[in-house]
XYZ file of C-alpha atoms in Angstrom:
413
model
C -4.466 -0.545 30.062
C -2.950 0.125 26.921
C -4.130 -1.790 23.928
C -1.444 -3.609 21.879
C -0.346 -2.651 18.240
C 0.228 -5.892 15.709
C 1.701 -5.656 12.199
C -0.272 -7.559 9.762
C 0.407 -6.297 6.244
C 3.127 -4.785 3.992
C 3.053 -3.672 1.006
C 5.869 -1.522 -1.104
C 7.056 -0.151 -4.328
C 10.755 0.255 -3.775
C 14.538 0.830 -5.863
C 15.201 -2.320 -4.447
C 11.409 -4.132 -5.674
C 7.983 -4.565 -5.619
C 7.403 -7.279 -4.435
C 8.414 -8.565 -0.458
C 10.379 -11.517 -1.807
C 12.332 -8.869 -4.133
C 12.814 -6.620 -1.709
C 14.060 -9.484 1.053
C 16.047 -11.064 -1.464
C 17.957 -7.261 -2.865
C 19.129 -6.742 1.146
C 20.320 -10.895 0.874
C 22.371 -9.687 -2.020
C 23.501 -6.039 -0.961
C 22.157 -5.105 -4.127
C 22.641 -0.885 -4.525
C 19.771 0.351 -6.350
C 21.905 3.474 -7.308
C 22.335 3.984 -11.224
C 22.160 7.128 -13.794
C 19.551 9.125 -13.850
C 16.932 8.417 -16.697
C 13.997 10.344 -15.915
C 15.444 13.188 -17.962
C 18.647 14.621 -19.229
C 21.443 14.880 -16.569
C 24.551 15.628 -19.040
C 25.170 18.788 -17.711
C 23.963 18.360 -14.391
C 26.126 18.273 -11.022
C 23.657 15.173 -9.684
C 24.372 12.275 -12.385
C 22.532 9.451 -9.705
C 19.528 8.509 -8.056
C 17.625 5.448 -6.753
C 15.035 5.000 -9.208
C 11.692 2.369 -8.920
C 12.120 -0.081 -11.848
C 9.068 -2.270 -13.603
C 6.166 0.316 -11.373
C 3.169 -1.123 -13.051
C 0.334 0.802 -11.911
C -2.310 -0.261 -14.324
C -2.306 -3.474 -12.176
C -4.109 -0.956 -9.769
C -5.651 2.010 -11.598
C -7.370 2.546 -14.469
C -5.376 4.612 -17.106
C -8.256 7.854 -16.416
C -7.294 7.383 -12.882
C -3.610 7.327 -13.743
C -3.193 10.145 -16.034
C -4.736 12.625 -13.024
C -2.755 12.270 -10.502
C 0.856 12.383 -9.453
C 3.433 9.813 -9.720
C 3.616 10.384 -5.620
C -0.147 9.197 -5.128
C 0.549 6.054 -7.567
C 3.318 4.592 -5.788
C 1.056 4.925 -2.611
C -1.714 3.426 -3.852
C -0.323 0.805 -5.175
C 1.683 0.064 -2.112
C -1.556 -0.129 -0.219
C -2.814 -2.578 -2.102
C -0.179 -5.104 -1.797
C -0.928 -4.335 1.805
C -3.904 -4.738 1.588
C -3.321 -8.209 -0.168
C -0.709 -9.515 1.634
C -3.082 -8.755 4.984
C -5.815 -10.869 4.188
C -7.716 -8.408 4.758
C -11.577 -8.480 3.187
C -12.721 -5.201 2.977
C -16.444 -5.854 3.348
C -16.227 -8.067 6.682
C -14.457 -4.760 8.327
C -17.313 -4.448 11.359
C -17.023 -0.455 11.770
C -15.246 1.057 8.950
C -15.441 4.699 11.166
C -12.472 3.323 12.831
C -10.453 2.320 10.326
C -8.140 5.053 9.083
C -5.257 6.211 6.620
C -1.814 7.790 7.786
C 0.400 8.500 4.571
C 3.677 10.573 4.783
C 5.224 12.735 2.193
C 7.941 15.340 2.512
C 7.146 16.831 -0.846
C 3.948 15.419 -2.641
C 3.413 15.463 -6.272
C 6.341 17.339 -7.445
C 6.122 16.600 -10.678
C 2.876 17.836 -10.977
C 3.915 21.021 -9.373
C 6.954 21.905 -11.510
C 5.276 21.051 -15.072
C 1.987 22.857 -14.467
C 4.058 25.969 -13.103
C 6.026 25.665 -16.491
C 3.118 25.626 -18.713
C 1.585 28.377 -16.554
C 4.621 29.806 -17.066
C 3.926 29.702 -20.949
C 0.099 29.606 -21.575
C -1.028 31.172 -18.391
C -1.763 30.107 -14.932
C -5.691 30.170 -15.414
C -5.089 27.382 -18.486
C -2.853 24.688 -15.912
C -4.453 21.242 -15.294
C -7.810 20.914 -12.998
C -6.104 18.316 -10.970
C -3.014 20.884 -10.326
C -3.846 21.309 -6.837
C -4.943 18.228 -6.187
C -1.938 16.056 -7.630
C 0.613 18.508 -5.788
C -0.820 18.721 -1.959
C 1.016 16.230 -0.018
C -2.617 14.472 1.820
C -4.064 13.408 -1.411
C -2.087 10.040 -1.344
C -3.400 9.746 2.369
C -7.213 10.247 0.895
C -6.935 8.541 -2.102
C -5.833 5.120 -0.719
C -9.360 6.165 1.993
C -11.258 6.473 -1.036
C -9.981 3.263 -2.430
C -10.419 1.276 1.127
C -13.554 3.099 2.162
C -11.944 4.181 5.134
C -13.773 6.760 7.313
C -11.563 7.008 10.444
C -8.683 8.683 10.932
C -6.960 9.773 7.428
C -4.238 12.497 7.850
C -0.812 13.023 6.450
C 2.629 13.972 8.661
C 4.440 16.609 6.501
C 7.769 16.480 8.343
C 10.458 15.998 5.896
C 12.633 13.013 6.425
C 10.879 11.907 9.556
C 7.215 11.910 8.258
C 7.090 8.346 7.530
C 7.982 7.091 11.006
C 5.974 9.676 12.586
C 3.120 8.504 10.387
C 3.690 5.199 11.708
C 4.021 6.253 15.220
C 0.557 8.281 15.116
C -1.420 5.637 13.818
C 0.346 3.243 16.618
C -0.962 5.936 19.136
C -3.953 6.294 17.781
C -4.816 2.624 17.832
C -3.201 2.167 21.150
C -5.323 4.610 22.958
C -8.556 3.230 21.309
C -9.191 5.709 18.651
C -9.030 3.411 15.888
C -8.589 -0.351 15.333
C -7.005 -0.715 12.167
C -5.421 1.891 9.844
C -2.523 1.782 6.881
C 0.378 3.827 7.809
C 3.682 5.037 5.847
C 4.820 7.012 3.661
C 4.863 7.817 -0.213
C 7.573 10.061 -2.433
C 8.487 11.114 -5.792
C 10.699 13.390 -6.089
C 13.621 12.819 -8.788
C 12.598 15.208 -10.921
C 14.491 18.274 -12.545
C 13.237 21.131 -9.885
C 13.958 17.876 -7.240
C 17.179 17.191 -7.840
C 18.302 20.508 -8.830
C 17.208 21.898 -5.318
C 18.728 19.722 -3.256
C 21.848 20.095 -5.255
C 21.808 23.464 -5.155
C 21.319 23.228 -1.003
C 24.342 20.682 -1.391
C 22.040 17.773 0.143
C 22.989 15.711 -2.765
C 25.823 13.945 -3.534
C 27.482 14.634 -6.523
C 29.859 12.014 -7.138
C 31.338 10.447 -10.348
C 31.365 6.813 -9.086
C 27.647 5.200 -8.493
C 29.062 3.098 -5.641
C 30.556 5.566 -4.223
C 27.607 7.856 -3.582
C 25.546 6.645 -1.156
C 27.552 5.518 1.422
C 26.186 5.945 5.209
C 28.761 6.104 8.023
C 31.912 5.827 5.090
C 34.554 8.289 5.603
C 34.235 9.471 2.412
C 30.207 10.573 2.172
C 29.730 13.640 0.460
C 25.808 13.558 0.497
C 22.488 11.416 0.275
C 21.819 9.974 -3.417
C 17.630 10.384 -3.748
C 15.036 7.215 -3.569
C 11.430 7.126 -4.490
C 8.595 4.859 -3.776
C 6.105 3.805 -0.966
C 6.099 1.452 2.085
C 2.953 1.014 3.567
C 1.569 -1.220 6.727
C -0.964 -2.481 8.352
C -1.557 -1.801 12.129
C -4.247 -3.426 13.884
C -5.301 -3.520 17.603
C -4.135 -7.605 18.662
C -7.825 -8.554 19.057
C -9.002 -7.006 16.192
C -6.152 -9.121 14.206
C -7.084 -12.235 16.105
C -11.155 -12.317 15.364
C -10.145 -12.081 11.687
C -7.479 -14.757 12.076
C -5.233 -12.287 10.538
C -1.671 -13.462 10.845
C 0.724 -11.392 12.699
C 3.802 -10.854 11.519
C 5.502 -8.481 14.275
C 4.586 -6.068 16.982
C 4.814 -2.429 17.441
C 5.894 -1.587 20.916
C 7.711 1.890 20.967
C 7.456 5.086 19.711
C 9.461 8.587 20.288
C 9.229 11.714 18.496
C 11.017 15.297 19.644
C 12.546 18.471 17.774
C 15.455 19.970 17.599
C 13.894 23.546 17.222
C 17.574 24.849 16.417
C 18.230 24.792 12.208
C 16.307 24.768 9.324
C 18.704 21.962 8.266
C 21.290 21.009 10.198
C 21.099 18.497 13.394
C 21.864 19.631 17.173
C 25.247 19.296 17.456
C 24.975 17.443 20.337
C 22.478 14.852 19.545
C 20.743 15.638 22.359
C 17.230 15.269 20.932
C 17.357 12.296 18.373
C 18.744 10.715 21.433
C 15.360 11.560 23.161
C 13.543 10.356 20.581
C 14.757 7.256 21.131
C 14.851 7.281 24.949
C 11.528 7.744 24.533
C 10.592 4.865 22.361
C 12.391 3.002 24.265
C 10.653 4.310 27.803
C 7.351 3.906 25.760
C 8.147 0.014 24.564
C 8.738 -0.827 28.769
C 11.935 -1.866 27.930
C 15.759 -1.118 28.865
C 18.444 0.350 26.236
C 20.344 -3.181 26.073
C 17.509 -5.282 25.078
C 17.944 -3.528 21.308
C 19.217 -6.091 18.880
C 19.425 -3.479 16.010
C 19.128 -0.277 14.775
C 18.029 0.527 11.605
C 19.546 4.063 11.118
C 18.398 7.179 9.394
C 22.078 6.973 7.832
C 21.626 8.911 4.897
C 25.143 9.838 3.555
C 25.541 13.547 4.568
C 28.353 14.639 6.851
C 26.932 15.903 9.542
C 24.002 13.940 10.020
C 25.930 10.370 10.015
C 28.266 11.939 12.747
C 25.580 13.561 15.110
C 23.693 10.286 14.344
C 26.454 7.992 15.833
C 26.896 10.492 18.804
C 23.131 10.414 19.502
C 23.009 6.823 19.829
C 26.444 6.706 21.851
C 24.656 8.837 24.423
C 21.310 6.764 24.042
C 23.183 3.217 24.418
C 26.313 3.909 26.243
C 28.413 0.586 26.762
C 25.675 -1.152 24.584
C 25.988 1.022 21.412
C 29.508 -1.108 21.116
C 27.187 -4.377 20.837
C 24.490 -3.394 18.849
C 24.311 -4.133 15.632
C 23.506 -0.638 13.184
C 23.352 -0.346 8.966
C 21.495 2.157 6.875
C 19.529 0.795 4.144
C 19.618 3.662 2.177
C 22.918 2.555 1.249
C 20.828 0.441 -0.979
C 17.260 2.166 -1.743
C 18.774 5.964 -1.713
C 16.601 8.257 0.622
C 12.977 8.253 -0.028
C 12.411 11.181 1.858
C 8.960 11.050 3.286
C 8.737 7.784 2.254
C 11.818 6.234 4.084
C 10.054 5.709 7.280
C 7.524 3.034 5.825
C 10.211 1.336 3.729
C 12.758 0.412 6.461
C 9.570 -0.446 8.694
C 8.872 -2.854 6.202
C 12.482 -3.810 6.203
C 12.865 -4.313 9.841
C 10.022 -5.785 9.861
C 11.554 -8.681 7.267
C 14.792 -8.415 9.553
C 12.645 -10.026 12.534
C 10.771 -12.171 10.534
C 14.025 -13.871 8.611
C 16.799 -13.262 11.731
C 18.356 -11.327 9.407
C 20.573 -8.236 9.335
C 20.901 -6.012 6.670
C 24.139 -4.525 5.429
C 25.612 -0.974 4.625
C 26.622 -2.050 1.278
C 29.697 0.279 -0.307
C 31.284 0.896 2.721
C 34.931 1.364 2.668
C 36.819 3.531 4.988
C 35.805 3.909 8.229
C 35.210 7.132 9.742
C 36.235 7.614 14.027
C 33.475 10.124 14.480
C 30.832 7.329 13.034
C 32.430 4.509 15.104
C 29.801 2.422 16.046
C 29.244 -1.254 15.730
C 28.445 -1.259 12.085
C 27.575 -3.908 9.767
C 29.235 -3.539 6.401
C 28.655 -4.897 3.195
C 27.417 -8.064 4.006
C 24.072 -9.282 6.248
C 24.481 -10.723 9.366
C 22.106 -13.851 9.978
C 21.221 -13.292 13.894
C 18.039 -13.787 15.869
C 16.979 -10.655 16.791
C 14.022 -9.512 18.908
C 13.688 -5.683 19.180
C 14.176 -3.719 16.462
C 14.721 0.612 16.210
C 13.820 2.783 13.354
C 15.028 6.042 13.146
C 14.004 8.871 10.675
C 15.230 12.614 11.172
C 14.115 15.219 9.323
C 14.856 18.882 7.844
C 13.664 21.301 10.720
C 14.843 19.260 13.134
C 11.967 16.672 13.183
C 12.957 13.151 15.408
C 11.464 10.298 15.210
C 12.111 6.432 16.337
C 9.922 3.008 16.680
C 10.662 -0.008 18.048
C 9.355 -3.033 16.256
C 9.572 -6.286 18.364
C 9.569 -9.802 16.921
C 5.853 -11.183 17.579
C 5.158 -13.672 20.206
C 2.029 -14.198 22.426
């Protein structure tokens, strides 16, 4: 018998806050987290926007020795886990077996920033005189074993490196893993910062990015008139735990994990199956995997990021998922309002549909104007819907074709 999968902490550093209550109340408000650039100088750059984490006090956290050797990437994680770890309850030296306790951080990219200023002083002084902690603020685990090293966690610690998709699919192996009895507690999400120069001036060049003139007209999932994703940063981070496990700590739950499907295209290095035949069996599959039917989905909250072709194969992929229901069900894309966080999306909108459940509340897709026929499905613009809601979807797709969806159900004995 399978073993059931409880959500008992969150913890984030987002464009839209730090805190829960900031976060909750920014989706209340609609509030678009999209603004100029200010990390550097984008006068003469295409990409003039981005979705950029505000007030990020990390010496809250770290210790300035800590923070000065490592990447901007592993800060936002760590600090994400430990509002997690706060807002679980969680006391670290009543864990019984600490072997099964484990660590499953997403990033697409990892310490980017680390990578493209070492390379240009390497460039300039020579590669044998860059930083010690080079390699270990740019490899994408290190926020994954740093957050083990500040829990004490000897379980399973890995990290998902599959683009846009690796925070779900962190979530969803950690769910497994606890599920099949592996492990009885572990944090799980995803961490990115990428708006850097080499950041943003990749995915411009790839013409990911949108390079609008008009900051609320950027981001704009599902719109007619999207030209390209605007890029987020930050972490979301939470805490799975087997149901018992929660219970003999008197832990208190705040939602349940119930489905999980993951598949690949394995047809472009970029673009989605035209057909959406495999998101749509990602979520089949999550939906197979919950025990439940297609209809019993209140909402859907969508990897939407803004791009042309990944709204529209979206929307067909959940037309062929739902049928007659994907006219009922209620969809929005949050990144809308936090930008896409890349690896890092995944554990944010878990956290946010996570607050959906707990509030009965709906988020919107904020900036949305003209509606589009080949994205026409039941979407909630510009203003939340308050609605109890039981079942929840997440979905996160990713470059190289990379599918992933959860279902998060509203908890109840």
């Amino acid at each position: 018998m399978k073993r059931r999968v409880v959500i008992t902490g969150l913890g984030a550093v987002s464009p839209i806050g730090n805190t829960l209550e900031d976060i909750y109340k920014s989706l209340q408000e609609g509030y678009c987290a999209v603004d100029e650039i200010t990390r550097f100088d984008v006068s003469n750059n295409k990409t003039k926007f981005a979705c950029e984490v505000k007030d990020f006090k990390p010496e809250e956290f770290l210790d300035k020795k800590t923070i000065r050797r490592i990447d901007l990437v592993n800060q936002f994680g760590i600090v994400a886990a430990h509002k997690a770890l706060n807002h679980s309850g969680i006391e670290l030296d009543k864990l019984e077996d600490l072997n099964r306790c484990g660590v499953v951080i997403s990033s697409g990219i990892g310490g980017l920033k680390t990578i493209q200023d070492e390379t240009i002083k390497g460039s300039k002084r020579g590669f044998e005189r860059i930083s010690p902690f080079f390699i270990t603020g740019g490899i994408a685990n290190m926020t994954s074993a740093l957050i083990a090293i500040e829990l004490g966690f000897h379980g399973y610690s890995a990290c998902p490196v599959t683009a846009c998709a690796g925070g779900t699919n962190a979530i969803g192996d950690a769910f497994r893993s606890i599920r099949d009895g592996y492990q009885d507690l572990i944090f799980a999400g995803g961490s990115e910062a990428s708006i850097t120069e080499v950041g943003i001036g990749g995915f411009t060049s790839m013409k990911a990015l949108s390079t609008g003139e008009t900051k609320d007209r950027v981001s704009i999932p599902f719109d007619k008139e999207r030209s390209g994703f605007v890029m987020g940063e930050g972490a979301g981070i939470i805490v799975l735990e087997e149901l018992e496990h929660a219970k003999k700590r008197g832990a208190k739950i705040l939602a349940e994990l119930v489905g999980y499907g993951v598949t690949c295209d394995a047809s472009h290095m970029t673009a989605p199956d035209s057909e959406g035949r495999f998101t749509s069996k990602a979520m089949l599959d999550a939906i197979e995997d919950a025990g439940i039917k297609p209809e019993n989905i209140d909402y859907i909250n969508a990897h939407g990021t803004s791009t042309p072709l990944n709204d529209k194969f979206e929307t067909l992929a959940v037309k062929n998922t739902f049928k007659e229901h994907a006219k009922k069900l209620k969809i929005s894309s949050t990144k809308s309002m936090t930008g896409h966080l890349l690896g890092g999306s995944g554990g944010l909108e878990a956290i946010i549909s996570v607050l959906a459940l707990e509030n009965g509340y709906i988020p919107p897709t904020v900036n949305y104007k003209v509606a589009d026929e080949e994205c026409d499905l039941n979407i909630v613009p510009n203003k939340g819907i308050y609605e109890n809601i039981t079942y929840v979807m997440s979905n996160s797709f990713g470059f190289g074709g990379h599918n992933a969806s959860i279902i998060i159900k509203k908890w109840e004995e």
